[in-house]
Short mmCIF file of C-alpha atoms and ligand atoms in Angstrom, two decimals:
data_model
loop_
_atom_site.label_atom_id
_atom_site.label_comp_id
_atom_site.label_asym_id
_atom_site.label_seq_id
_atom_site.Cartn_x
_atom_site.Cartn_y
_atom_site.Cartn_z
CA MET A 1 125.72 -59.41 -42.33
CA GLY A 2 123.58 -61.31 -44.79
CA TYR A 3 120.93 -59.87 -47.00
CA LEU A 4 118.31 -60.90 -44.48
CA SER A 5 119.69 -58.47 -41.95
CA PHE A 6 116.62 -56.22 -42.12
CA LEU A 7 114.52 -59.03 -40.73
CA PRO A 8 114.38 -59.82 -37.03
CA PRO A 9 116.98 -62.48 -36.17
CA ASP A 10 114.33 -65.04 -35.28
CA THR A 11 112.58 -64.86 -38.65
CA LYS A 12 111.71 -68.32 -39.86
CA ALA A 13 112.34 -69.56 -43.36
CA GLY A 14 108.58 -69.85 -43.82
CA GLU A 15 108.14 -66.14 -43.13
CA VAL A 16 110.76 -65.31 -45.73
CA SER A 17 108.88 -67.22 -48.39
CA LEU A 18 105.68 -65.49 -47.24
CA VAL A 19 107.26 -62.10 -47.91
CA GLU A 20 108.48 -63.31 -51.29
CA GLU A 21 105.01 -64.60 -52.11
CA GLN A 22 103.47 -61.25 -51.18
CA LEU A 23 105.99 -59.35 -53.31
CA LYS A 24 105.22 -61.63 -56.23
CA ASN A 25 101.52 -60.89 -55.94
CA ILE A 26 102.17 -57.15 -55.78
CA PHE A 27 104.32 -57.18 -58.90
CA LYS A 28 101.74 -59.24 -60.76
CA GLN A 29 99.06 -56.68 -59.91
CA PHE A 30 101.13 -53.97 -61.55
CA ASP A 31 101.05 -55.68 -64.94
CA THR A 32 98.31 -53.20 -65.74
CA ASP A 33 98.04 -54.04 -69.45
CA HIS A 34 97.99 -57.78 -68.62
CA ASN A 35 100.53 -58.77 -71.25
CA GLY A 36 102.43 -61.04 -68.86
CA ARG A 37 105.41 -58.70 -68.63
CA LEU A 38 106.29 -55.72 -66.47
CA SER A 39 107.41 -52.73 -68.49
CA LYS A 40 109.64 -50.10 -66.94
CA ASP A 41 106.60 -47.90 -66.27
CA GLU A 42 104.74 -50.74 -64.59
CA LEU A 43 107.79 -51.55 -62.51
CA ARG A 44 108.12 -47.94 -61.46
CA GLU A 45 104.54 -47.90 -60.22
CA ALA A 46 105.13 -51.15 -58.34
CA PHE A 47 108.19 -49.74 -56.59
CA ARG A 48 106.30 -46.55 -55.84
CA TYR A 49 103.59 -48.66 -54.24
CA LEU A 50 106.25 -50.45 -52.19
CA GLY A 51 107.44 -47.12 -50.88
CA ALA A 52 110.64 -46.71 -52.89
CA PHE A 53 112.34 -43.35 -52.42
CA LEU A 54 113.36 -43.27 -56.09
CA PRO A 55 110.94 -45.59 -57.90
CA GLY A 56 112.31 -44.79 -61.37
CA TYR A 57 115.82 -45.68 -60.25
CA ARG A 58 114.61 -48.89 -58.62
CA ALA A 59 112.71 -49.83 -61.76
CA ASN A 60 115.89 -49.43 -63.82
CA ARG A 61 118.00 -51.41 -61.37
CA GLY A 62 115.40 -54.11 -60.91
CA LEU A 63 115.03 -54.43 -64.64
CA SER A 64 118.74 -54.79 -65.28
CA TYR A 65 118.91 -57.34 -62.46
CA ALA A 66 115.99 -59.48 -63.58
CA ASP A 67 115.79 -59.03 -67.35
CA ALA A 68 117.63 -62.19 -68.36
CA ASN A 69 116.49 -62.23 -71.99
CA GLY A 70 117.15 -58.52 -72.52
CA ASP A 71 113.77 -57.52 -73.95
CA GLY A 72 113.52 -54.57 -71.59
CA GLU A 73 110.68 -56.05 -69.54
CA VAL A 74 110.31 -58.50 -66.68
CA ASP A 75 108.52 -61.62 -67.80
CA LEU A 76 106.12 -62.74 -65.07
CA LYS A 77 106.76 -66.40 -65.78
CA LEU A 78 110.50 -66.42 -66.43
CA GLU A 79 111.99 -63.45 -64.64
CA LEU A 80 109.72 -62.59 -61.73
CA ASP A 81 111.69 -64.67 -59.22
CA ASP A 82 114.82 -62.62 -59.85
CA LEU A 83 112.89 -59.37 -59.54
CA VAL A 84 111.42 -60.55 -56.25
CA SER A 85 114.82 -61.49 -54.88
CA TYR A 86 116.12 -58.05 -55.91
CA ALA A 87 113.26 -56.33 -54.06
CA PHE A 88 113.59 -58.69 -51.14
CA LYS A 89 117.31 -58.02 -50.70
CA LEU A 90 116.56 -54.30 -50.59
CA GLY A 91 114.17 -54.95 -47.74
CA TYR A 92 110.90 -54.22 -49.49
CA LYS A 93 108.02 -56.00 -47.95
CA VAL A 94 104.30 -55.76 -47.73
CA ASN A 95 102.84 -54.26 -44.61
CA1 CA B 1 102.64 -55.26 -68.80
CA1 CA B 2 112.81 -59.89 -70.05
#
C-alpha cells in the first residue's frame, strides 16, 4: 500500500498534482497576517478547514515535518511543499 492508497486506483498523476495545487492554495490563504509564514495558529485553522479531527495535533505534526529551518513556522516559499506532501499523505484534499 502506497501513500496514494486513499485515491481511486485509476487516479492520474495530473490529478495528484491538482490536489497538491489546491492544498497549496488553501494553506496560503491561511497566512492571515500575510507575513509569508504559517504560524502554528494559522496551521491549526488550515487543518480545521480541511476537516482535521484534531487540528492542533495536525498543526504540530505538520510543523515538525515541514519546518526545515526550525523557526517554528512554515515558510510559504521554502517549506510549503513539505507541508503539502504531509497533508497529502494523510489524505486531505479539497472537495
Ligand atoms: Ca503568517
Ligand atoms: Ca520554518
